[in-house]
Backbone as JSON Lines, residues from 0, in Angstrom:
{"i":0,"aa":"M","n":[4.9,9.36,26.22],"ca":[4.5,7.85,26.2],"c":[4.34,7.29,27.71]}
{"i":1,"aa":"E","n":[3.89,6.17,27.72],"ca":[4.14,5.7,29.4],"c":[5.44,5.06,29.51]}
{"i":2,"aa":"E","n":[5.69,4.61,30.62],"ca":[6.84,3.35,30.69],"c":[6.27,2.39,30.9]}
{"i":3,"aa":"T","n":[6.88,1.24,30.54],"ca":[6.19,-0.6,30.44],"c":[6.56,-0.77,32.1]}
{"i":4,"aa":"S","n":[6.15,-1.93,32.4],"ca":[6.94,-2.71,33.65],"c":[8.38,-3.0,33.46]}
{"i":5,"aa":"S","n":[9.33,-3.45,32.34],"ca":[9.99,-3.07,32.21],"c":[11.24,-2.1,32.46]}
{"i":6,"aa":"G","n":[10.33,-0.94,32.13],"ca":[11.22,0.27,32.98],"c":[11.72,1.06,31.24]}
{"i":7,"aa":"L","n":[11.03,0.42,30.26],"ca":[11.33,1.16,28.97],"c":[9.57,1.67,28.51]}
{"i":8,"aa":"K","n":[10.23,2.88,27.38],"ca":[9.27,3.02,27.21],"c":[8.28,2.49,26.14]}
{"i":9,"aa":"E","n":[7.11,2.52,26.14],"ca":[6.17,1.86,25.52],"c":[6.25,1.72,24.29]}
{"i":10,"aa":"N","n":[6.52,2.71,23.49],"ca":[7.03,2.64,22.07],"c":[8.42,1.79,21.76]}
{"i":11,"aa":"M","n":[9.35,2.24,22.72],"ca":[10.54,1.34,22.42],"c":[9.91,-0.01,22.9]}
{"i":12,"aa":"A","n":[9.33,-0.84,23.52],"ca":[8.84,-1.72,24.1],"c":[8.11,-2.07,22.73]}
{"i":13,"aa":"G","n":[7.43,-1.89,22.01],"ca":[6.32,-2.02,21.17],"c":[7.23,-2.28,19.89]}
{"i":14,"aa":"L","n":[8.29,-1.88,19.23],"ca":[9.01,-1.87,18.82],"c":[10.05,-3.41,18.93]}
{"i":15,"aa":"L","n":[10.46,-3.27,20.11],"ca":[11.2,-4.78,20.56],"c":[10.51,-5.88,20.4]}
{"i":16,"aa":"C","n":[8.85,-5.58,20.51],"ca":[8.33,-6.62,20.15],"c":[8.17,-7.71,19.28]}
{"i":17,"aa":"Y","n":[8.95,-6.82,18.11],"ca":[9.17,-7.44,17.14],"c":[10.26,-7.83,16.44]}
{"i":18,"aa":"A","n":[10.75,-7.46,17.2],"ca":[12.46,-7.41,16.69],"c":[13.25,-9.12,16.55]}
{"i":19,"aa":"L","n":[12.57,-10.11,17.42],"ca":[12.86,-11.38,17.13],"c":[11.58,-12.55,17.15]}
{"i":20,"aa":"G","n":[10.79,-11.6,16.94],"ca":[9.36,-12.63,16.15],"c":[8.63,-13.0,17.82]}
{"i":21,"aa":"I","n":[8.58,-14.33,17.53],"ca":[7.91,-15.25,18.37],"c":[8.64,-14.95,20.07]}
{"i":22,"aa":"I","n":[10.3,-14.86,19.78],"ca":[10.64,-14.68,21.27],"c":[10.49,-13.35,21.65]}
{"i":23,"aa":"T","n":[10.58,-12.53,20.93],"ca":[10.72,-11.29,21.93],"c":[8.89,-11.25,22.07]}
{"i":24,"aa":"G","n":[8.25,-11.04,21.2],"ca":[6.88,-11.35,21.79],"c":[6.19,-12.17,22.51]}
{"i":25,"aa":"L","n":[6.41,-13.14,22.73],"ca":[6.33,-13.83,24.01],"c":[7.0,-13.2,25.2]}
{"i":26,"aa":"F","n":[8.19,-12.92,25.53],"ca":[8.64,-12.11,26.51],"c":[8.0,-11.3,27.2]}
{"i":27,"aa":"F","n":[7.58,-10.18,25.82],"ca":[6.8,-8.96,26.31],"c":[5.63,-9.22,26.7]}
{"i":28,"aa":"F","n":[4.92,-10.35,25.95],"ca":[3.11,-10.36,26.29],"c":[3.45,-11.32,27.74]}
{"i":29,"aa":"L","n":[4.21,-11.84,28.23],"ca":[4.47,-12.73,29.52],"c":[5.39,-11.68,30.42]}
{"i":30,"aa":"T","n":[5.68,-10.73,30.14],"ca":[6.21,-9.82,31.38],"c":[5.85,-8.45,31.22]}
{"i":31,"aa":"E","n":[4.66,-8.28,30.55],"ca":[3.85,-6.92,30.87],"c":[2.12,-7.16,30.78]}
{"i":32,"aa":"K","n":[2.29,-6.73,32.17],"ca":[0.74,-7.0,32.34],"c":[-0.23,-5.77,32.77]}
{"i":33,"aa":"K","n":[0.34,-4.39,32.38],"ca":[-0.43,-3.56,32.91],"c":[-0.43,-2.5,31.45]}
{"i":34,"aa":"N","n":[0.19,-3.07,30.14],"ca":[0.2,-1.85,29.11],"c":[-0.49,-2.28,28.34]}
{"i":35,"aa":"K","n":[-1.24,-1.92,27.5],"ca":[-2.45,-2.22,26.74],"c":[-1.35,-2.99,25.4]}
{"i":36,"aa":"F","n":[-0.77,-1.25,24.87],"ca":[-0.3,-1.22,23.82],"c":[0.7,-1.78,23.59]}
{"i":37,"aa":"V","n":[1.79,-2.5,24.69],"ca":[2.6,-3.5,24.42],"c":[2.12,-4.59,24.14]}
{"i":38,"aa":"R","n":[1.11,-5.23,24.92],"ca":[0.78,-6.62,24.6],"c":[0.06,-7.03,23.87]}
{"i":39,"aa":"F","n":[-0.57,-5.95,22.77],"ca":[-1.19,-5.75,21.49],"c":[-0.1,-5.54,20.48]}
{"i":40,"aa":"H","n":[0.86,-5.06,20.58],"ca":[2.03,-5.38,19.74],"c":[3.04,-6.43,20.21]}
{"i":41,"aa":"S","n":[2.66,-7.16,21.05],"ca":[3.52,-8.34,21.14],"c":[2.82,-9.69,21.11]}
{"i":42,"aa":"L","n":[1.32,-9.82,21.13],"ca":[0.64,-10.76,20.46],"c":[0.42,-10.52,18.93]}
{"i":43,"aa":"Q","n":[0.35,-9.64,18.31],"ca":[0.54,-9.0,17.07],"c":[1.99,-9.45,16.37]}
{"i":44,"aa":"A","n":[2.95,-9.56,16.83],"ca":[4.08,-10.03,16.72],"c":[4.16,-11.67,16.33]}
{"i":45,"aa":"I","n":[3.53,-11.98,17.51],"ca":[3.58,-13.96,17.6],"c":[2.78,-14.2,16.47]}
{"i":46,"aa":"F","n":[1.81,-13.17,16.32],"ca":[0.67,-13.95,15.35],"c":[1.32,-13.82,13.87]}
{"i":47,"aa":"F","n":[2.18,-12.7,14.06],"ca":[2.61,-12.16,12.2],"c":[3.57,-13.38,12.18]}
{"i":48,"aa":"S","n":[4.68,-13.69,12.99],"ca":[5.33,-14.67,13.12],"c":[5.19,-16.01,12.77]}
{"i":49,"aa":"V","n":[3.81,-16.43,13.08],"ca":[3.86,-17.87,13.46],"c":[2.93,-17.96,11.65]}
{"i":50,"aa":"A","n":[2.15,-17.02,11.09],"ca":[1.64,-16.73,10.12],"c":[2.83,-16.85,8.83]}
{"i":51,"aa":"W","n":[3.57,-16.38,9.56],"ca":[5.1,-16.23,8.18],"c":[5.47,-17.79,8.12]}
{"i":52,"aa":"L","n":[5.62,-18.72,9.29],"ca":[6.11,-19.52,9.27],"c":[5.13,-20.45,8.43]}
{"i":53,"aa":"I","n":[4.25,-20.57,8.72],"ca":[3.61,-21.33,8.36],"c":[2.98,-20.84,6.85]}
{"i":54,"aa":"L","n":[2.99,-19.66,6.52],"ca":[3.09,-19.07,5.19],"c":[4.74,-19.85,3.99]}
{"i":55,"aa":"Q","n":[5.41,-20.05,4.77],"ca":[6.61,-20.16,4.01],"c":[6.74,-21.86,4.0]}
{"i":56,"aa":"A","n":[6.25,-22.48,5.04],"ca":[5.88,-24.34,4.59],"c":[5.16,-24.38,3.77]}
{"i":57,"aa":"A","n":[3.76,-23.42,3.67],"ca":[2.72,-23.69,2.59],"c":[3.29,-23.89,1.45]}
{"i":58,"aa":"I","n":[4.13,-22.72,1.03],"ca":[5.06,-22.17,-0.25],"c":[6.08,-23.3,-0.55]}
{"i":59,"aa":"G","n":[6.73,-23.72,0.6],"ca":[7.66,-24.84,0.36],"c":[7.17,-25.97,-0.07]}
{"i":60,"aa":"V","n":[5.86,-26.23,0.65],"ca":[5.2,-27.6,-0.18],"c":[4.42,-27.49,-1.64]}
{"i":61,"aa":"V","n":[3.79,-26.77,-1.62],"ca":[3.34,-26.27,-3.27],"c":[4.17,-26.03,-4.17]}
{"i":62,"aa":"F","n":[5.42,-25.38,-4.47],"ca":[6.38,-24.98,-5.09],"c":[7.55,-26.4,-5.33]}
{"i":63,"aa":"S","n":[7.22,-27.65,-4.6],"ca":[8.19,-28.32,-3.99],"c":[7.91,-29.34,-5.5]}
{"i":64,"aa":"F","n":[6.44,-28.84,-6.27],"ca":[6.46,-29.47,-7.31],"c":[6.99,-29.3,-8.57]}
{"i":65,"aa":"V","n":[7.45,-27.54,-8.49],"ca":[8.16,-26.64,-9.67],"c":[9.21,-25.88,-9.11]}
{"i":66,"aa":"P","n":[10.05,-26.54,-8.56],"ca":[11.34,-25.9,-8.05],"c":[11.75,-24.78,-8.57]}
{"i":67,"aa":"C","n":[11.78,-24.51,-10.13],"ca":[12.63,-23.45,-10.44],"c":[11.37,-22.13,-10.58]}
{"i":68,"aa":"L","n":[9.98,-22.63,-10.2],"ca":[9.36,-21.31,-9.98],"c":[9.44,-21.01,-8.32]}
{"i":69,"aa":"F","n":[9.82,-21.7,-7.45],"ca":[10.19,-21.61,-6.03],"c":[11.36,-20.57,-5.46]}
{"i":70,"aa":"K","n":[12.09,-21.05,-6.71],"ca":[13.36,-20.37,-6.79],"c":[13.21,-19.18,-6.74]}
{"i":71,"aa":"F","n":[12.45,-18.65,-7.57],"ca":[12.17,-17.16,-8.54],"c":[11.05,-16.61,-7.24]}
{"i":72,"aa":"L","n":[10.34,-17.0,-6.81],"ca":[9.31,-16.76,-5.99],"c":[9.61,-16.39,-4.7]}
{"i":73,"aa":"L","n":[10.67,-17.58,-4.1],"ca":[10.79,-17.44,-2.41],"c":[11.38,-15.77,-2.2]}
{"i":74,"aa":"P","n":[12.74,-15.53,-2.88],"ca":[12.74,-14.28,-2.45],"c":[11.99,-12.75,-2.53]}
{"i":75,"aa":"L","n":[11.25,-12.92,-3.66],"ca":[10.04,-11.93,-3.72],"c":[9.31,-12.13,-2.44]}
{"i":76,"aa":"I","n":[8.55,-12.94,-2.03],"ca":[7.45,-13.6,-0.99],"c":[8.78,-13.15,-0.08]}
{"i":77,"aa":"N","n":[9.94,-13.54,0.62],"ca":[10.49,-13.03,2.09],"c":[10.82,-11.3,1.86]}
{"i":78,"aa":"L","n":[11.0,-10.84,0.75],"ca":[11.2,-9.56,0.51],"c":[9.78,-9.09,1.22]}
{"i":79,"aa":"V","n":[8.63,-9.16,0.45],"ca":[7.23,-8.7,1.09],"c":[7.13,-8.54,2.97]}
{"i":80,"aa":"G","n":[7.86,-9.91,2.95],"ca":[7.49,-10.24,4.62],"c":[8.56,-9.03,5.18]}
{"i":81,"aa":"V","n":[9.39,-9.1,4.99],"ca":[10.54,-7.8,5.62],"c":[10.25,-6.83,5.64]}
{"i":82,"aa":"I","n":[9.2,-6.17,4.65],"ca":[8.66,-5.41,4.46],"c":[7.85,-4.39,5.13]}
{"i":83,"aa":"F","n":[6.93,-5.92,5.31],"ca":[6.13,-5.61,6.91],"c":[6.6,-5.58,7.86]}
{"i":84,"aa":"W","n":[7.28,-6.75,8.38],"ca":[7.91,-6.28,9.18],"c":[8.8,-5.37,10.29]}
{"i":85,"aa":"V","n":[9.25,-4.59,8.91],"ca":[9.91,-2.75,9.22],"c":[8.58,-2.26,9.28]}
{"i":86,"aa":"V","n":[7.63,-2.18,8.78],"ca":[6.34,-1.12,8.69],"c":[5.87,-1.32,9.91]}
{"i":87,"aa":"L","n":[5.71,-2.76,10.9],"ca":[5.55,-2.57,12.06],"c":[6.18,-2.45,12.81]}
{"i":88,"aa":"M","n":[7.57,-2.61,12.99],"ca":[7.92,-1.72,14.03],"c":[8.42,-0.46,14.0]}
{"i":89,"aa":"V","n":[8.59,0.24,12.39],"ca":[8.19,1.66,12.72],"c":[6.83,2.23,13.12]}
{"i":90,"aa":"K","n":[6.01,1.73,12.82],"ca":[4.31,2.09,13.25],"c":[4.32,1.89,15.16]}
{"i":91,"aa":"A","n":[5.14,0.6,15.77],"ca":[4.61,1.03,17.13],"c":[6.26,1.99,17.61]}
{"i":92,"aa":"Y","n":[7.28,2.01,17.16],"ca":[7.72,3.01,17.5],"c":[7.41,4.37,17.83]}
{"i":93,"aa":"R","n":[6.6,4.73,16.27],"ca":[5.64,5.94,16.62],"c":[4.61,5.92,17.67]}
{"i":94,"aa":"G","n":[4.41,4.99,18.29],"ca":[3.15,4.93,18.9],"c":[1.7,4.52,18.45]}
{"i":95,"aa":"E","n":[1.92,3.94,17.19],"ca":[0.46,4.21,16.73],"c":[0.22,2.17,17.06]}
{"i":96,"aa":"Y","n":[-1.11,2.06,16.78],"ca":[-1.96,0.46,16.46],"c":[-1.8,0.32,15.47]}
{"i":97,"aa":"F","n":[-1.16,-0.47,14.7],"ca":[-1.04,-0.52,13.37],"c":[-1.85,-2.22,12.58]}
{"i":98,"aa":"L","n":[-3.17,-2.39,12.46],"ca":[-3.61,-3.57,12.27],"c":[-3.3,-4.14,11.13]}
{"i":99,"aa":"L","n":[-2.81,-5.68,10.97],"ca":[-2.99,-6.27,10.32],"c":[-4.14,-6.82,9.85]}
{"i":100,"aa":"P","n":[-4.63,-7.44,8.79],"ca":[-5.9,-8.01,8.68],"c":[-5.73,-9.27,9.53]}
{"i":101,"aa":"V","n":[-6.84,-9.22,9.66],"ca":[-7.26,-10.66,10.65],"c":[-6.29,-10.43,11.92]}
{"i":102,"aa":"L","n":[-5.26,-10.78,11.79],"ca":[-4.1,-10.78,12.64],"c":[-4.0,-9.82,13.94]}
{"i":103,"aa":"G","n":[-4.23,-8.15,13.18],"ca":[-4.15,-7.22,14.14],"c":[-5.73,-7.21,15.04]}
{"i":104,"aa":"K","n":[-6.47,-7.57,14.62],"ca":[-7.94,-7.94,15.29],"c":[-8.12,-8.81,16.58]}
{"i":105,"aa":"M","n":[-7.62,-10.0,16.29],"ca":[-7.09,-11.0,16.77],"c":[-6.25,-10.49,18.15]}
{"i":106,"aa":"A","n":[-5.22,-9.87,17.75],"ca":[-4.25,-9.33,18.94],"c":[-4.85,-8.02,19.49]}
{"i":107,"aa":"L","n":[-5.73,-7.36,18.98],"ca":[-6.52,-6.61,19.98],"c":[-7.35,-7.33,20.72]}
{"i":108,"aa":"D","n":[-8.3,-7.74,20.31],"ca":[-9.09,-8.67,21.04],"c":[-8.74,-9.03,22.39]}
{"i":109,"aa":"N","n":[-7.65,-9.72,22.28],"ca":[-6.89,-10.53,23.27],"c":[-5.77,-9.92,23.87]}
{"i":110,"aa":"S","n":[-5.79,-8.52,23.63],"ca":[-4.85,-7.49,24.57],"c":[-5.29,-7.2,25.74]}
{"i":111,"aa":"E","n":[-6.45,-7.38,26.31],"ca":[-7.43,-6.99,27.1],"c":[-6.37,-7.08,28.23]}
{"i":112,"aa":"I","n":[-6.15,-6.33,29.5],"ca":[-5.44,-6.44,30.2],"c":[-6.65,-7.18,31.54]}
{"i":113,"aa":"K","n":[-6.46,-8.35,32.1],"ca":[-7.47,-9.08,33.14],"c":[-6.91,-8.66,34.36]}
{"i":114,"aa":"Q","n":[-7.46,-8.27,35.21],"ca":[-7.55,-8.41,36.65],"c":[-7.5,-9.14,37.7]}
């Protein structure tokens, strides 16, 4: 594993990209200019966090018309999100590129290092 410009090993930096979602994703994306692995995981963390927030808002609007269904499904939906979040952190720690559908491709395409 290579070291990053922050002095962390790239697998640890990749894991930390997901730790606080948008916040750590942005931090590593803005500070890491040389390591494509870290840039990929920082972008995927940002995209995943934004998509998750949008999904929760949309579900909240839809289920506001049927509150009893919302109370039942929200914990289940959040559990799925947490499972994805943990899988992403584990894959990053193992040094793997794990591409989420659509979001992973966008992150990979935009993680190129610009000179």
